[in-house]
PDB file of C-alpha atoms in Angstrom:
ATOM      1  CA  UNK R 201     -43.836 -35.908  37.430  1.00 48.00           C
ATOM      2  CA  UNK R 202     -45.788 -35.707  34.468  1.00 56.00           C
ATOM      3  CA  UNK R 203     -47.680 -39.179  36.255  1.00 54.00           C
ATOM      4  CA  UNK R 204     -48.431 -36.706  39.062  1.00 52.00           C
ATOM      5  CA  UNK R 205     -49.966 -33.996  36.323  1.00 56.00           C
ATOM      6  CA  UNK R 206     -54.157 -35.562  35.836  1.00 59.00           C
ATOM      7  CA  UNK R 207     -54.176 -35.188  40.250  1.00 55.00           C
ATOM      8  CA  UNK R 208     -52.310 -32.063  40.225  1.00 48.00           C
ATOM      9  CA  UNK R 209     -54.476 -30.536  37.792  1.00 56.00           C
ATOM     10  CA  UNK R 210     -57.863 -32.104  39.646  1.00 59.00           C
ATOM     11  CA  UNK R 211     -56.866 -30.482  42.886  1.00 52.00           C
ATOM     12  CA  UNK R 212     -56.528 -27.457  41.757  1.00 57.00           C
ATOM     13  CA  UNK R 213     -54.281 -25.884  43.929  1.00 52.00           C
ATOM     14  CA  UNK R 214     -50.711 -25.007  43.550  1.00 55.00           C
ATOM     15  CA  UNK R 215     -48.277 -28.143  44.793  1.00 54.00           C
ATOM     16  CA  UNK R 216     -44.774 -28.151  45.749  1.00 56.00           C
ATOM     17  CA  UNK R 217     -44.369 -30.133  42.157  1.00 54.00           C
ATOM     18  CA  UNK R 218     -45.311 -26.933  40.774  1.00 58.00           C
ATOM     19  CA  UNK R 219     -41.975 -26.198  41.839  1.00 61.00           C
ATOM     20  CA  UNK R 220     -39.814 -28.878  41.998  1.00 67.00           C
ATOM     21  CA  UNK R 221     -40.866 -29.379  37.914  1.00 62.00           C
ATOM     22  CA  UNK R 222     -39.120 -26.847  36.300  1.00 68.00           C
ATOM     23  CA  UNK R 223     -36.283 -27.221  39.301  1.00 68.00           C
ATOM     24  CA  UNK R 224     -35.550 -31.347  38.187  1.00 66.00           C
ATOM     25  CA  UNK R 225     -36.682 -30.597  34.285  1.00 71.00           C
ATOM     26  CA  UNK R 226     -33.535 -33.157  32.742  1.00 70.00           C
ATOM     27  CA  UNK R 227     -34.195 -30.944  29.465  1.00 74.00           C
ATOM     28  CA  UNK R 228     -31.543 -27.361  30.366  1.00 80.00           C
ATOM     29  CA  UNK R 229     -32.545 -24.841  27.660  1.00 86.00           C
ATOM     30  CA  UNK R 230     -29.643 -22.151  27.517  1.00 91.00           C
ATOM     31  CA  UNK R 231     -32.809 -19.879  28.195  1.00 93.00           C
ATOM     32  CA  UNK R 232     -36.025 -20.169  29.488  1.00 95.00           C
ATOM     33  CA  UNK R 233     -39.091 -18.621  30.819  1.00 97.00           C
ATOM     34  CA  UNK R 234     -40.597 -20.239  34.327  1.00 95.00           C
ATOM     35  CA  UNK R 235     -43.718 -19.056  35.567  1.00 95.00           C
ATOM     36  CA  UNK R 236     -44.390 -19.212  39.409  1.00 95.00           C
ATOM     37  CA  UNK R 237     -48.123 -18.971  40.555  1.00 92.00           C
ATOM     38  CA  UNK R 238     -47.021 -16.274  44.211  1.00 94.00           C
ATOM     39  CA  UNK R 239     -44.832 -13.298  43.940  1.00 96.00           C
ATOM     40  CA  UNK R 240     -43.041 -14.428  47.153  1.00 94.00           C
ATOM     41  CA  UNK R 241     -41.597 -17.925  45.562  1.00 94.00           C
ATOM     42  CA  UNK R 242     -40.043 -15.476  42.333  1.00 96.00           C
ATOM     43  CA  UNK R 243     -36.909 -14.552  44.249  1.00 96.00           C
ATOM     44  CA  UNK R 244     -36.661 -17.914  45.516  1.00 94.00           C
ATOM     45  CA  UNK R 245     -37.229 -19.709  42.249  1.00 94.00           C
ATOM     46  CA  UNK R 246     -34.552 -17.370  40.891  1.00 96.00           C
ATOM     47  CA  UNK R 247     -31.538 -18.060  43.545  1.00 95.00           C
ATOM     48  CA  UNK R 248     -32.511 -22.037  43.303  1.00 93.00           C
ATOM     49  CA  UNK R 249     -31.823 -22.147  39.257  1.00 94.00           C
ATOM     50  CA  UNK R 250     -28.791 -19.330  40.167  1.00 95.00           C
ATOM     51  CA  UNK R 251     -27.329 -22.175  41.871  1.00 94.00           C
ATOM     52  CA  UNK R 252     -28.558 -24.772  39.864  1.00 93.00           C
ATOM     53  CA  UNK R 253     -26.180 -23.213  37.457  1.00 93.00           C
ATOM     54  CA  UNK R 254     -29.110 -21.490  34.808  1.00 94.00           C
ATOM     55  CA  UNK R 255     -28.191 -18.479  33.130  1.00 95.00           C
ATOM     56  CA  UNK R 256     -30.173 -16.516  31.135  1.00 95.00           C
ATOM     57  CA  UNK R 257     -33.535 -17.911  32.159  1.00 96.00           C
ATOM     58  CA  UNK R 258     -36.500 -15.665  33.645  1.00 98.00           C
ATOM     59  CA  UNK R 259     -38.872 -16.509  36.288  1.00 98.00           C
ATOM     60  CA  UNK R 260     -42.177 -14.371  36.193  1.00 98.00           C
ATOM     61  CA  UNK R 261     -45.175 -13.617  37.999  1.00 98.00           C
ATOM     62  CA  UNK R 262     -47.951 -11.918  36.883  1.00 97.00           C
ATOM     63  CA  UNK R 263     -49.451  -9.278  39.182  1.00 96.00           C
ATOM     64  CA  UNK R 264     -52.904 -11.271  39.812  1.00 95.00           C
ATOM     65  CA  UNK R 265     -50.441 -14.716  40.803  1.00 94.00           C
ATOM     66  CA  UNK R 266     -50.566 -15.930  37.477  1.00 94.00           C
ATOM     67  CA  UNK R 267     -47.904 -17.979  36.557  1.00 94.00           C
ATOM     68  CA  UNK R 268     -47.394 -16.301  32.900  1.00 95.00           C
ATOM     69  CA  UNK R 269     -47.165 -12.870  31.929  1.00 97.00           C
ATOM     70  CA  UNK R 270     -50.105 -11.004  32.412  1.00 97.00           C
ATOM     71  CA  UNK R 271     -52.245  -9.067  29.990  1.00 97.00           C
ATOM     72  CA  UNK R 272     -54.261  -7.096  32.507  1.00 97.00           C
ATOM     73  CA  UNK R 273     -51.494  -5.494  33.963  1.00 97.00           C
ATOM     74  CA  UNK R 274     -48.192  -6.052  35.533  1.00 98.00           C
ATOM     75  CA  UNK R 275     -45.631  -8.858  35.342  1.00 98.00           C
ATOM     76  CA  UNK R 276     -42.795  -9.369  38.528  1.00 98.00           C
ATOM     77  CA  UNK R 277     -39.941 -10.848  36.185  1.00 98.00           C
ATOM     78  CA  UNK R 278     -36.137 -12.174  37.981  1.00 98.00           C
ATOM     79  CA  UNK R 279     -33.921 -12.076  35.497  1.00 98.00           C
ATOM     80  CA  UNK R 280     -30.956 -14.436  35.861  1.00 97.00           C
ATOM     81  CA  UNK R 281     -28.327 -12.897  34.037  1.00 96.00           C
ATOM     82  CA  UNK R 282     -25.348 -14.369  32.079  1.00 95.00           C
ATOM     83  CA  UNK R 283     -22.653 -13.222  34.617  1.00 97.00           C
ATOM     84  CA  UNK R 284     -25.132 -15.095  37.346  1.00 96.00           C
ATOM     85  CA  UNK R 285     -26.653 -11.345  38.591  1.00 98.00           C
ATOM     86  CA  UNK R 286     -30.429 -11.544  39.419  1.00 98.00           C
ATOM     87  CA  UNK R 287     -32.182  -8.645  38.032  1.00 98.00           C
ATOM     88  CA  UNK R 288     -36.085  -7.821  39.236  1.00 98.00           C
ATOM     89  CA  UNK R 289     -38.173  -5.668  37.075  1.00 98.00           C
ATOM     90  CA  UNK R 290     -41.405  -5.926  36.157  1.00 98.00           C
ATOM     91  CA  UNK R 291     -43.158  -5.704  32.667  1.00 98.00           C
ATOM     92  CA  UNK R 292     -46.485  -4.687  31.286  1.00 98.00           C
ATOM     93  CA  UNK R 293     -48.686  -5.498  27.886  1.00 98.00           C
ATOM     94  CA  UNK R 294     -47.647  -1.351  26.706  1.00 98.00           C
ATOM     95  CA  UNK R 295     -44.100  -3.070  27.004  1.00 98.00           C
ATOM     96  CA  UNK R 296     -44.807  -5.148  24.030  1.00 98.00           C
ATOM     97  CA  UNK R 297     -47.348  -2.647  22.189  1.00 98.00           C
ATOM     98  CA  UNK R 298     -50.308  -4.263  22.784  1.00 97.00           C
ATOM     99  CA  UNK R 299     -53.373  -3.094  25.494  1.00 97.00           C
ATOM    100  CA  UNK R 300     -54.519  -4.938  28.905  1.00 98.00           C
ATOM    101  CA  UNK R 301     -57.282  -6.849  29.276  1.00 97.00           C
ATOM    102  CA  UNK R 302     -59.210  -8.079  31.902  1.00 96.00           C
ATOM    103  CA  UNK R 303     -57.947 -11.626  32.326  1.00 95.00           C
ATOM    104  CA  UNK R 304     -61.936 -13.072  32.169  1.00 93.00           C
ATOM    105  CA  UNK R 305     -61.532 -12.167  28.212  1.00 93.00           C
ATOM    106  CA  UNK R 306     -58.845 -14.570  27.665  1.00 91.00           C
ATOM    107  CA  UNK R 307     -59.855 -17.421  29.836  1.00 88.00           C
ATOM    108  CA  UNK R 308     -60.465 -20.577  28.476  1.00 83.00           C
ATOM    109  CA  UNK R 309     -63.859 -22.551  28.415  1.00 84.00           C
ATOM    110  CA  UNK R 310     -64.371 -25.844  27.336  1.00 89.00           C
ATOM    111  CA  UNK R 311     -62.665 -28.169  25.172  1.00 91.00           C
ATOM    112  CA  UNK R 312     -64.424 -28.084  21.619  1.00 93.00           C
ATOM    113  CA  UNK R 313     -64.293 -23.942  22.512  1.00 91.00           C
ATOM    114  CA  UNK R 314     -60.421 -24.115  23.302  1.00 91.00           C
ATOM    115  CA  UNK R 315     -59.973 -25.908  20.070  1.00 92.00           C
ATOM    116  CA  UNK R 316     -61.829 -23.602  18.146  1.00 93.00           C
ATOM    117  CA  UNK R 317     -59.988 -20.561  19.420  1.00 92.00           C
ATOM    118  CA  UNK R 318     -56.855 -22.392  19.015  1.00 92.00           C
ATOM    119  CA  UNK R 319     -57.797 -22.686  15.356  1.00 92.00           C
ATOM    120  CA  UNK R 320     -58.993 -19.493  14.280  1.00 92.00           C
ATOM    121  CA  UNK R 321     -55.954 -18.203  16.100  1.00 92.00           C
ATOM    122  CA  UNK R 322     -53.012 -20.610  13.709  1.00 91.00           C
ATOM    123  CA  UNK R 323     -55.585 -19.294  10.903  1.00 90.00           C
ATOM    124  CA  UNK R 324     -55.561 -15.521  11.873  1.00 89.00           C
ATOM    125  CA  UNK R 325     -59.386 -15.760  11.469  1.00 91.00           C
ATOM    126  CA  UNK R 326     -59.037 -14.217  14.620  1.00 88.00           C
ATOM    127  CA  UNK R 327     -62.718 -12.517  15.980  1.00 89.00           C
ATOM    128  CA  UNK R 328     -63.040  -9.801  17.395  1.00 90.00           C
ATOM    129  CA  UNK R 329     -64.245 -11.615  20.858  1.00 89.00           C
ATOM    130  CA  UNK R 330     -60.196 -13.468  20.350  1.00 92.00           C
ATOM    131  CA  UNK R 331     -58.530 -10.637  20.950  1.00 95.00           C
ATOM    132  CA  UNK R 332     -57.105 -10.628  23.955  1.00 95.00           C
ATOM    133  CA  UNK R 333     -56.271 -14.735  23.885  1.00 95.00           C
ATOM    134  CA  UNK R 334     -54.012 -13.219  20.881  1.00 95.00           C
ATOM    135  CA  UNK R 335     -52.773 -10.457  23.045  1.00 97.00           C
ATOM    136  CA  UNK R 336     -51.622 -13.215  25.559  1.00 97.00           C
ATOM    137  CA  UNK R 337     -50.152 -14.951  23.351  1.00 96.00           C
ATOM    138  CA  UNK R 338     -48.409 -12.310  22.115  1.00 97.00           C
ATOM    139  CA  UNK R 339     -46.955 -10.812  25.043  1.00 98.00           C
ATOM    140  CA  UNK R 340     -45.810 -14.684  26.342  1.00 97.00           C
ATOM    141  CA  UNK R 341     -43.836 -15.381  23.261  1.00 97.00           C
ATOM    142  CA  UNK R 342     -42.763 -12.195  22.795  1.00 98.00           C
ATOM    143  CA  UNK R 343     -41.029 -12.424  26.255  1.00 98.00           C
ATOM    144  CA  UNK R 344     -39.804 -15.957  25.034  1.00 97.00           C
ATOM    145  CA  UNK R 345     -38.369 -14.702  21.944  1.00 97.00           C
ATOM    146  CA  UNK R 346     -36.402 -11.632  23.896  1.00 97.00           C
ATOM    147  CA  UNK R 347     -35.413 -13.657  26.820  1.00 97.00           C
ATOM    148  CA  UNK R 348     -34.419 -16.274  23.854  1.00 95.00           C
ATOM    149  CA  UNK R 349     -31.976 -13.594  22.576  1.00 95.00           C
ATOM    150  CA  UNK R 350     -33.857 -14.040  19.187  1.00 96.00           C
ATOM    151  CA  UNK R 351     -35.202 -10.615  19.650  1.00 98.00           C
ATOM    152  CA  UNK R 352     -33.729  -6.918  21.316  1.00 97.00           C
ATOM    153  CA  UNK R 353     -36.900  -6.160  22.596  1.00 98.00           C
ATOM    154  CA  UNK R 354     -39.800  -7.300  23.952  1.00 98.00           C
ATOM    155  CA  UNK R 355     -41.921  -5.331  21.653  1.00 98.00           C
ATOM    156  CA  UNK R 356     -39.939  -6.629  18.622  1.00 98.00           C
ATOM    157  CA  UNK R 357     -40.609 -10.192  20.268  1.00 98.00           C
ATOM    158  CA  UNK R 358     -44.106  -9.461  20.449  1.00 98.00           C
ATOM    159  CA  UNK R 359     -44.001  -8.266  16.182  1.00 98.00           C
ATOM    160  CA  UNK R 360     -42.170 -11.081  15.549  1.00 97.00           C
ATOM    161  CA  UNK R 361     -44.852 -13.287  17.181  1.00 97.00           C
ATOM    162  CA  UNK R 362     -47.656 -11.658  15.343  1.00 96.00           C
ATOM    163  CA  UNK R 363     -45.962 -11.863  12.141  1.00 96.00           C
ATOM    164  CA  UNK R 364     -45.735 -15.708  12.600  1.00 95.00           C
ATOM    165  CA  UNK R 365     -49.165 -15.863  13.549  1.00 94.00           C
ATOM    166  CA  UNK R 366     -50.664 -13.788  10.335  1.00 93.00           C
ATOM    167  CA  UNK R 367     -48.171 -15.223   8.073  1.00 94.00           C
ATOM    168  CA  UNK R 368     -49.226 -18.681   8.865  1.00 90.00           C
ATOM    169  CA  UNK R 369     -46.004 -20.303  10.014  1.00 93.00           C
ATOM    170  CA  UNK R 370     -47.180 -21.565  13.223  1.00 91.00           C
ATOM    171  CA  UNK R 371     -49.759 -23.595  12.217  1.00 91.00           C
ATOM    172  CA  UNK R 372     -47.173 -25.076   9.896  1.00 92.00           C
ATOM    173  CA  UNK R 373     -44.026 -25.360  13.228  1.00 91.00           C
ATOM    174  CA  UNK R 374     -47.210 -26.408  15.495  1.00 91.00           C
ATOM    175  CA  UNK R 375     -47.919 -29.131  13.075  1.00 91.00           C
ATOM    176  CA  UNK R 376     -44.163 -29.984  12.096  1.00 93.00           C
ATOM    177  CA  UNK R 377     -44.017 -30.091  15.733  1.00 91.00           C
ATOM    178  CA  UNK R 378     -46.661 -32.395  16.501  1.00 92.00           C
ATOM    179  CA  UNK R 379     -45.329 -34.360  13.101  1.00 93.00           C
ATOM    180  CA  UNK R 380     -41.793 -35.025  14.594  1.00 93.00           C
ATOM    181  CA  UNK R 381     -43.012 -36.223  18.126  1.00 91.00           C
ATOM    182  CA  UNK R 382     -45.354 -39.039  16.938  1.00 92.00           C
ATOM    183  CA  UNK R 383     -42.360 -39.784  14.969  1.00 92.00           C
ATOM    184  CA  UNK R 384     -40.056 -40.167  17.758  1.00 89.00           C
ATOM    185  CA  UNK R 385     -42.490 -41.815  19.882  1.00 89.00           C
ATOM    186  CA  UNK R 386     -43.004 -44.100  17.070  1.00 88.00           C
ATOM    187  CA  UNK R 387     -39.252 -45.070  17.568  1.00 88.00           C
ATOM    188  CA  UNK R 388     -39.204 -45.142  21.173  1.00 87.00           C
ATOM    189  CA  UNK R 389     -41.864 -47.590  20.772  1.00 85.00           C
ATOM    190  CA  UNK R 390     -39.900 -49.735  18.419  1.00 85.00           C
ATOM    191  CA  UNK R 391     -37.005 -49.768  20.473  1.00 83.00           C
ATOM    192  CA  UNK R 392     -38.694 -51.113  23.752  1.00 81.00           C
ATOM    193  CA  UNK R 393     -40.067 -53.992  21.216  1.00 83.00           C
ATOM    194  CA  UNK R 394     -37.176 -54.484  20.733  1.00 84.00           C
ATOM    195  CA  UNK R 395     -35.285 -55.295  24.133  1.00 72.00           C
TER     196      UNK R 395
END
């Protein structure tokens, strides 16, 4: 699937691989949040995940057919419970303790501008124009923390995410992850060279 990623991005519209990717991913976390680009796909994806034995997974779709939690308003959720029941509900930025924002305020731009925004986010030096992006990160991270069981509520998840950003822990975690990934890649290259 990763070899198709560039072509999928260049097409500019969802393909069957957007659905197949999460279903065929060899990594099987105990809990996960998976976004779909259409509300009609939500129950289908949830049922497929259930049939594959996934539990404590949530499928999400923002009202704008956004494959993430929306900061503009309502997001639809299909939550596969521990017992296999699928619960359908909606969530809103207010559930996380953040205001709504037009999606256009959180839209990315050039690679350089996105990099600068990420740096400000990780360094806790955000500007007023970054508030929507920060809140977008808080609702999506907060929901993942809630689904993972690391937070008892969505609002608590957003609070944990905010504290992690403001304390600088997010930056440390990102760089530690990048370092570990690079070390793993080097180890794999060494093994391949030996074989």
